[in-house]
mmCIF file of C-alpha atoms in Angstrom:
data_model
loop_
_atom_site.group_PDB
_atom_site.id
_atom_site.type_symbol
_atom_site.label_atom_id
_atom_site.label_comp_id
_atom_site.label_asym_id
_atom_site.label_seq_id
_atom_site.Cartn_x
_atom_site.Cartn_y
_atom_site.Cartn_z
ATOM 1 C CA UNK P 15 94.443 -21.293 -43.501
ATOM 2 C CA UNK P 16 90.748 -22.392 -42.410
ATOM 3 C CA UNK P 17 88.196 -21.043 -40.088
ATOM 4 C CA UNK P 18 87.512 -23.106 -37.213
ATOM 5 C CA UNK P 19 83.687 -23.647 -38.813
ATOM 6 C CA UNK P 20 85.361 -25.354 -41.777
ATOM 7 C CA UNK P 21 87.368 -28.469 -39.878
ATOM 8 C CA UNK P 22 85.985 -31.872 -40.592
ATOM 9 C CA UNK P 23 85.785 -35.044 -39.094
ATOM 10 C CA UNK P 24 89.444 -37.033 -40.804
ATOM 11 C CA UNK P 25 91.250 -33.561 -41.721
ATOM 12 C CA UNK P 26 94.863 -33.156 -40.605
ATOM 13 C CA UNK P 27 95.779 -29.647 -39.259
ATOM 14 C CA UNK P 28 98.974 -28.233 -37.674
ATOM 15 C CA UNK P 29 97.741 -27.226 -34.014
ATOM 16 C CA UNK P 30 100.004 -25.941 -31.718
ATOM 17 C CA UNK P 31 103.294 -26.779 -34.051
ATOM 18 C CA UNK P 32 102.025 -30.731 -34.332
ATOM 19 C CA UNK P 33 100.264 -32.441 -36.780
ATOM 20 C CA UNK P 34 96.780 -34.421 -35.641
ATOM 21 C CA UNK P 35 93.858 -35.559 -36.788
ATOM 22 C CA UNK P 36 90.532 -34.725 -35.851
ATOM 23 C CA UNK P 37 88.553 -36.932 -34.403
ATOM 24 C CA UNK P 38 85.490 -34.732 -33.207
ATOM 25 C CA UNK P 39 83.562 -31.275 -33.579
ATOM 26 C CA UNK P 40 81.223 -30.416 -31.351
ATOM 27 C CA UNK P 41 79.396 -26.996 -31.964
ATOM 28 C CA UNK P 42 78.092 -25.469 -28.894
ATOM 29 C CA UNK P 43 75.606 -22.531 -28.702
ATOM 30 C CA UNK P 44 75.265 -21.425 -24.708
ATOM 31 C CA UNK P 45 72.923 -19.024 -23.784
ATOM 32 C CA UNK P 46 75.922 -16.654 -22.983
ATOM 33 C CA UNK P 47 78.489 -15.451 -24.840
ATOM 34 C CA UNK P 48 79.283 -16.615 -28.861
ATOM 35 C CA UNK P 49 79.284 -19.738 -30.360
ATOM 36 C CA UNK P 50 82.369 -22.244 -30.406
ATOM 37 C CA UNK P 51 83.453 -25.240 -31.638
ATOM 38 C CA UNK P 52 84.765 -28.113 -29.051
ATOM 39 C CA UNK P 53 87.078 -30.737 -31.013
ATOM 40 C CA UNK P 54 88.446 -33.629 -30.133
ATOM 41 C CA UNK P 55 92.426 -34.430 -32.211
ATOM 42 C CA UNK P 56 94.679 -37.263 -32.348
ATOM 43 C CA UNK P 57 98.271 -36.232 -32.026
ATOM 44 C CA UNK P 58 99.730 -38.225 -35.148
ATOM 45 C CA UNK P 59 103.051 -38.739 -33.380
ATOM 46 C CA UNK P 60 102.086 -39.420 -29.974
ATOM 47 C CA UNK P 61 98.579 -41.073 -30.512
ATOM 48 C CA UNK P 62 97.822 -38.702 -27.022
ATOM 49 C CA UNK P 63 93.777 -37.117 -27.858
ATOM 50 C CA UNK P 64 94.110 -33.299 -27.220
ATOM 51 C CA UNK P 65 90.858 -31.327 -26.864
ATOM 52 C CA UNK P 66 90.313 -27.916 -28.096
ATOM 53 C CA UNK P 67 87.925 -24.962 -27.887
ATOM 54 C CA UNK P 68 88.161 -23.040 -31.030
ATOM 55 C CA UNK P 69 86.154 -19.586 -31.915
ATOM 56 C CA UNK P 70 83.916 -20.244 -35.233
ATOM 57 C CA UNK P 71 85.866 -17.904 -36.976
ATOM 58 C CA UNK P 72 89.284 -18.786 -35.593
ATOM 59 C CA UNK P 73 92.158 -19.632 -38.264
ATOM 60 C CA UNK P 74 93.425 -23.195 -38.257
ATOM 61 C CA UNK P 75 96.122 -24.607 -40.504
ATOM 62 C CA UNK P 76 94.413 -27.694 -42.884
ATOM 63 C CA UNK P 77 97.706 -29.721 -44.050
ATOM 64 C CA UNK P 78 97.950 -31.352 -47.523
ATOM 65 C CA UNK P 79 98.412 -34.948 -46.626
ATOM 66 C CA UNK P 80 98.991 -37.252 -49.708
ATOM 67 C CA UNK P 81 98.138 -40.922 -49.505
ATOM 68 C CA UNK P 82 99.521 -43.673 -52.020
ATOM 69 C CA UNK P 83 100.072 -47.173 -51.923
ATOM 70 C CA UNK P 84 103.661 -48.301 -52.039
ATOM 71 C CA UNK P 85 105.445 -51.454 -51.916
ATOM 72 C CA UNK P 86 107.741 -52.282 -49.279
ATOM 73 C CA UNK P 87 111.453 -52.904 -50.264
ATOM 74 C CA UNK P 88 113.320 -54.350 -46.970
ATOM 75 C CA UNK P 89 114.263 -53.625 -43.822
ATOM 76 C CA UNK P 90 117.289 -50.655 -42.897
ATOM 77 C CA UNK P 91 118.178 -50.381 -39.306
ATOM 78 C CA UNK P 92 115.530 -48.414 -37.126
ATOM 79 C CA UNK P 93 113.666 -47.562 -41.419
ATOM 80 C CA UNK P 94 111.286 -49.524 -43.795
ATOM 81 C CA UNK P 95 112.343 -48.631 -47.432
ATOM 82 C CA UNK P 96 109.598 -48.751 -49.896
ATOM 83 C CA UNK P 97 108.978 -47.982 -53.558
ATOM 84 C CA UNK P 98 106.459 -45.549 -55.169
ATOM 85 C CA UNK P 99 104.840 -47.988 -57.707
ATOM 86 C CA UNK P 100 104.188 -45.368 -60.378
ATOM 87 C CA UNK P 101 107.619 -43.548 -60.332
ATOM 88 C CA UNK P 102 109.393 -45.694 -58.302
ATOM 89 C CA UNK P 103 110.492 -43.079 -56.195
ATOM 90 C CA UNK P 104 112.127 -45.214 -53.015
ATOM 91 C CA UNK P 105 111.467 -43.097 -49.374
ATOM 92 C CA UNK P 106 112.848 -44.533 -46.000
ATOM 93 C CA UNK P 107 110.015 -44.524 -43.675
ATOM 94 C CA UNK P 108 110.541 -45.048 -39.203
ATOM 95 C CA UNK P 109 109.326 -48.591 -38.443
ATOM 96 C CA UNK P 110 107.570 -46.147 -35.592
ATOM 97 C CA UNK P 111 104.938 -45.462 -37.939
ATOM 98 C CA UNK P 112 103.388 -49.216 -38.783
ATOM 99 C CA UNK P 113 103.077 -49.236 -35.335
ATOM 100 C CA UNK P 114 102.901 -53.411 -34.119
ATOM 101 C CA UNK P 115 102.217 -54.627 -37.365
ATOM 102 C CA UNK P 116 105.595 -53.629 -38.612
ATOM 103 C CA UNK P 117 107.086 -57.469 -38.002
ATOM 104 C CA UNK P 118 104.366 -58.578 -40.781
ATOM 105 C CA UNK P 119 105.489 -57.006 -42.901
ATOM 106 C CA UNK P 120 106.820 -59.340 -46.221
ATOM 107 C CA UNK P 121 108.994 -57.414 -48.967
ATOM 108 C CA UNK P 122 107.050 -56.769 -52.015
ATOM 109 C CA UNK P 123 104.342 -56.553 -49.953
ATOM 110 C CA UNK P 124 101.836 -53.334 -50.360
ATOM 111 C CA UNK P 125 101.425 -50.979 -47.852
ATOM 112 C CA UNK P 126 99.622 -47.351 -47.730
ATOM 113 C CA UNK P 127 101.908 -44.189 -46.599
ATOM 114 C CA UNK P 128 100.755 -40.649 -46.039
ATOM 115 C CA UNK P 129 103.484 -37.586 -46.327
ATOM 116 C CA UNK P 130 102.936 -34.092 -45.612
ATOM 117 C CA UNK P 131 105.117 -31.601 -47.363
ATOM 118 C CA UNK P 132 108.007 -34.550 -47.983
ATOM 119 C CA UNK P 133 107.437 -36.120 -44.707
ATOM 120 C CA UNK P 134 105.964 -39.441 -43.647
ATOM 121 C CA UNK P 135 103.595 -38.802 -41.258
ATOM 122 C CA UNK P 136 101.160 -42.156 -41.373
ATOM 123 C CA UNK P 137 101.989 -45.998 -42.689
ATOM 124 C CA UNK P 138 99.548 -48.651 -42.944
ATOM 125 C CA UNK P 139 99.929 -52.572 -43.591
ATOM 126 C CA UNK P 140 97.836 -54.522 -44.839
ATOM 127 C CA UNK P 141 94.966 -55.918 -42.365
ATOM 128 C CA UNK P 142 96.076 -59.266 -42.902
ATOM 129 C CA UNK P 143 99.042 -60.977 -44.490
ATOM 130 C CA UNK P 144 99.625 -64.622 -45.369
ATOM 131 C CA UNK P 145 102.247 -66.441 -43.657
ATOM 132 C CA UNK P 146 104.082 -69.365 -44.121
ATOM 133 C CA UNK P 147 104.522 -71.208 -40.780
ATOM 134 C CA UNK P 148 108.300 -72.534 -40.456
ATOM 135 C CA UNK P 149 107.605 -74.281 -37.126
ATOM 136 C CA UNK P 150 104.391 -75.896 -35.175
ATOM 137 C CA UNK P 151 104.279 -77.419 -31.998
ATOM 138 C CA UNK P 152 103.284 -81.208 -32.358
ATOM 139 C CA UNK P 153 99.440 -81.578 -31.432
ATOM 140 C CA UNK P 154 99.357 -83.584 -28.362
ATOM 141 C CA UNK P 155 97.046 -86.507 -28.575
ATOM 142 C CA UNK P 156 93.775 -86.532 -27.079
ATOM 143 C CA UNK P 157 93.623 -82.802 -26.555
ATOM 144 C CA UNK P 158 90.709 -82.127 -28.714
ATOM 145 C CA UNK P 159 89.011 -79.314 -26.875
ATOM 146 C CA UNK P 160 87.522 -76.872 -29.191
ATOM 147 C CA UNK P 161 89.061 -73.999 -29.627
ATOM 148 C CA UNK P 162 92.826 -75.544 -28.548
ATOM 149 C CA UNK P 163 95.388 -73.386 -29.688
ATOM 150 C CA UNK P 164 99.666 -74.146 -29.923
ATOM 151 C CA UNK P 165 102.369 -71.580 -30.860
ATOM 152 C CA UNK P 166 103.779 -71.607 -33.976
ATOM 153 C CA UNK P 167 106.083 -69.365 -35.928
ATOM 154 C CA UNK P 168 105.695 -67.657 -39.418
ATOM 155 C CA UNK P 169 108.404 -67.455 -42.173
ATOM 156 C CA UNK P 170 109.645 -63.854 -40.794
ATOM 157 C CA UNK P 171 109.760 -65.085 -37.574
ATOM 158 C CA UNK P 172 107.082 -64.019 -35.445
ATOM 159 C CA UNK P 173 105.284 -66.566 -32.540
ATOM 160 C CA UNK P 174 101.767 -66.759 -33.520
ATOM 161 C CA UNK P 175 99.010 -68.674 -31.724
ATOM 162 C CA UNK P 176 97.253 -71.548 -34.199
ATOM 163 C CA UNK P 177 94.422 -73.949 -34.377
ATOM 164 C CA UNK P 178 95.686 -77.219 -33.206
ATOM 165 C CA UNK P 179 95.196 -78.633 -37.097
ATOM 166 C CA UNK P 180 97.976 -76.104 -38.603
ATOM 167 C CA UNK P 181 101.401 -77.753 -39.029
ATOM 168 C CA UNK P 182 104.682 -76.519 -40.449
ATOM 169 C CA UNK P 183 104.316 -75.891 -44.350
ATOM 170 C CA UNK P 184 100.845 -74.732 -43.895
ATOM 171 C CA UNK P 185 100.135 -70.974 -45.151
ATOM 172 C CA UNK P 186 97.397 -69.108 -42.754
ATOM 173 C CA UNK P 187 96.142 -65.867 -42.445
ATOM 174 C CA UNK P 188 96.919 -63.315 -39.828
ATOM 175 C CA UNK P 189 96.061 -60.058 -39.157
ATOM 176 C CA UNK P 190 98.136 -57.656 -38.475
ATOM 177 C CA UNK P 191 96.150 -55.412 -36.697
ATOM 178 C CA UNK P 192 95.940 -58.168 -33.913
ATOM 179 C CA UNK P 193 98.350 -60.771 -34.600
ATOM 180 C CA UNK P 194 95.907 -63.306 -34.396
ATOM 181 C CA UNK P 195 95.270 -66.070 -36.264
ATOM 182 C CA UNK P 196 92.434 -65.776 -39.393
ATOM 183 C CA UNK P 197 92.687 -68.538 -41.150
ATOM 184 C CA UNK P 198 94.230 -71.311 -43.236
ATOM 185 C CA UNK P 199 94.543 -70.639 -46.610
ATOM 186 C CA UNK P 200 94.599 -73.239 -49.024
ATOM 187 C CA UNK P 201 96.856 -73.892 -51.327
#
C-alpha cells in the first residue's frame, strides 16, 4: 500500500476492485479545509477515465505490473498465444487486449505484454508491420491526381488503402495503430 502523495503519472493501482492507470495528479491547496490530490485514471479494461479525490495521506494499492516482449505464436479462437523469448513460457492472451491492431498481427512477430500477478492486463503490437499485399486494384489510366489512393489487401487479409503505384507482390508498411498506409518498402 501507498499514500495518495506517492501516485505517479504511468503507475497502475487497484481502485475500487479495478485496475487503471493514472493519467493525472492534480494537488490542490484551498483556502479551507486540508490538502488533496485530484487524479485523473484510465480503467485498463474499459478504457472509461474515472476521476478521483484522494486525501494526501489516503492508502492506495500500487500493482506490480511486469512488461516483456514476447513473440506471438498463432491465433486460438477468441486468444493470441505467444511465447516468452527467454523461457519460452507460452501464455494465451484475449485478442481484447491488442485492441484494432490485433488483425496485424504476423506469427513470429514481437509484441509487448504486461501481467499483473499472472494476469494479462495490457498487449501492444508493433506500431507498424510490413505486409505483403496479395491483391491491388488495377490503377485506372489517367487518374493521376496526387494523393489517389485504391484498396488493396495484405497477406493476412486485411483491406488497406494504397498509393495508386503499389501492386500485388509489393511489401509496404502499415501501421497498426491506424491502419494506414506508411510506406513501400523495398526489397
Amino acid at each position: 500500500m501507498a499514500k495518495a502523495s506517492e501516485i505517479k503519472v504511468g503507475n497502475i493501482l487497484r481502485y475500487n476492485g479495478e485496475l487503471v492507470t493514472v493519467t493525472e495528479v492534480l494537488h490542490r491547496t484551498p483556502g479551507k479545509g486540508g490538502a488533496f490530490y485530484l487524479d485523473k485514471f484510465r480503467n485498463i479494461k474499459t478504457g472509461k477515465i474515472v476521476e478521483a479525490r484522494l486525501a494526501t495521506d489516503e492508502q492506495v494499492e500500487i500493482c506490480r505490473v511486469e512488461t516483456n516482449d514476447f513473440q506471438y505464436l498463432y491465433e486460438e479462437g477468441d486468444f493470441m498465444v505467444i511465447m516468452d523469448n527467454t523461457t519460452f513460457d507460452q501464455f494465451n492472451i484475449p485478442k481484447s487486449l491488442f485492441g484494432p491492431s490485433v488483425k496485424f498481427l504476423k506469427e513470429g512477430m514481437n509484441v509487448i505484454v504486461s501481467f499483473e500477478s499472472e494476469e494479462p492486463i495490457m498487449a501492444q503490437a508493433p506500431n507498424s508491420v510490413e505486409l505483403e499485399i496479395t491483391y491491388a486494384e488495377p490503377a485506372v489510366k489517367g487518374d493521376t491526381s496526387s494523393g489517389a489512393l485504391k484498396y488493396a489487401t495484405t497477406e493476412n487479409g486485411v483491406e488497406i488503402k494504397v498509393p495508386l503505384f503499389v501492386n500485388q507482390g509489393d511489401k509496404v508498411k502499415v501501421d497498426t495503430r491506424t491502419g494506414e498506409y506508411l510506406e513501400r518498402v523495398k526489397s
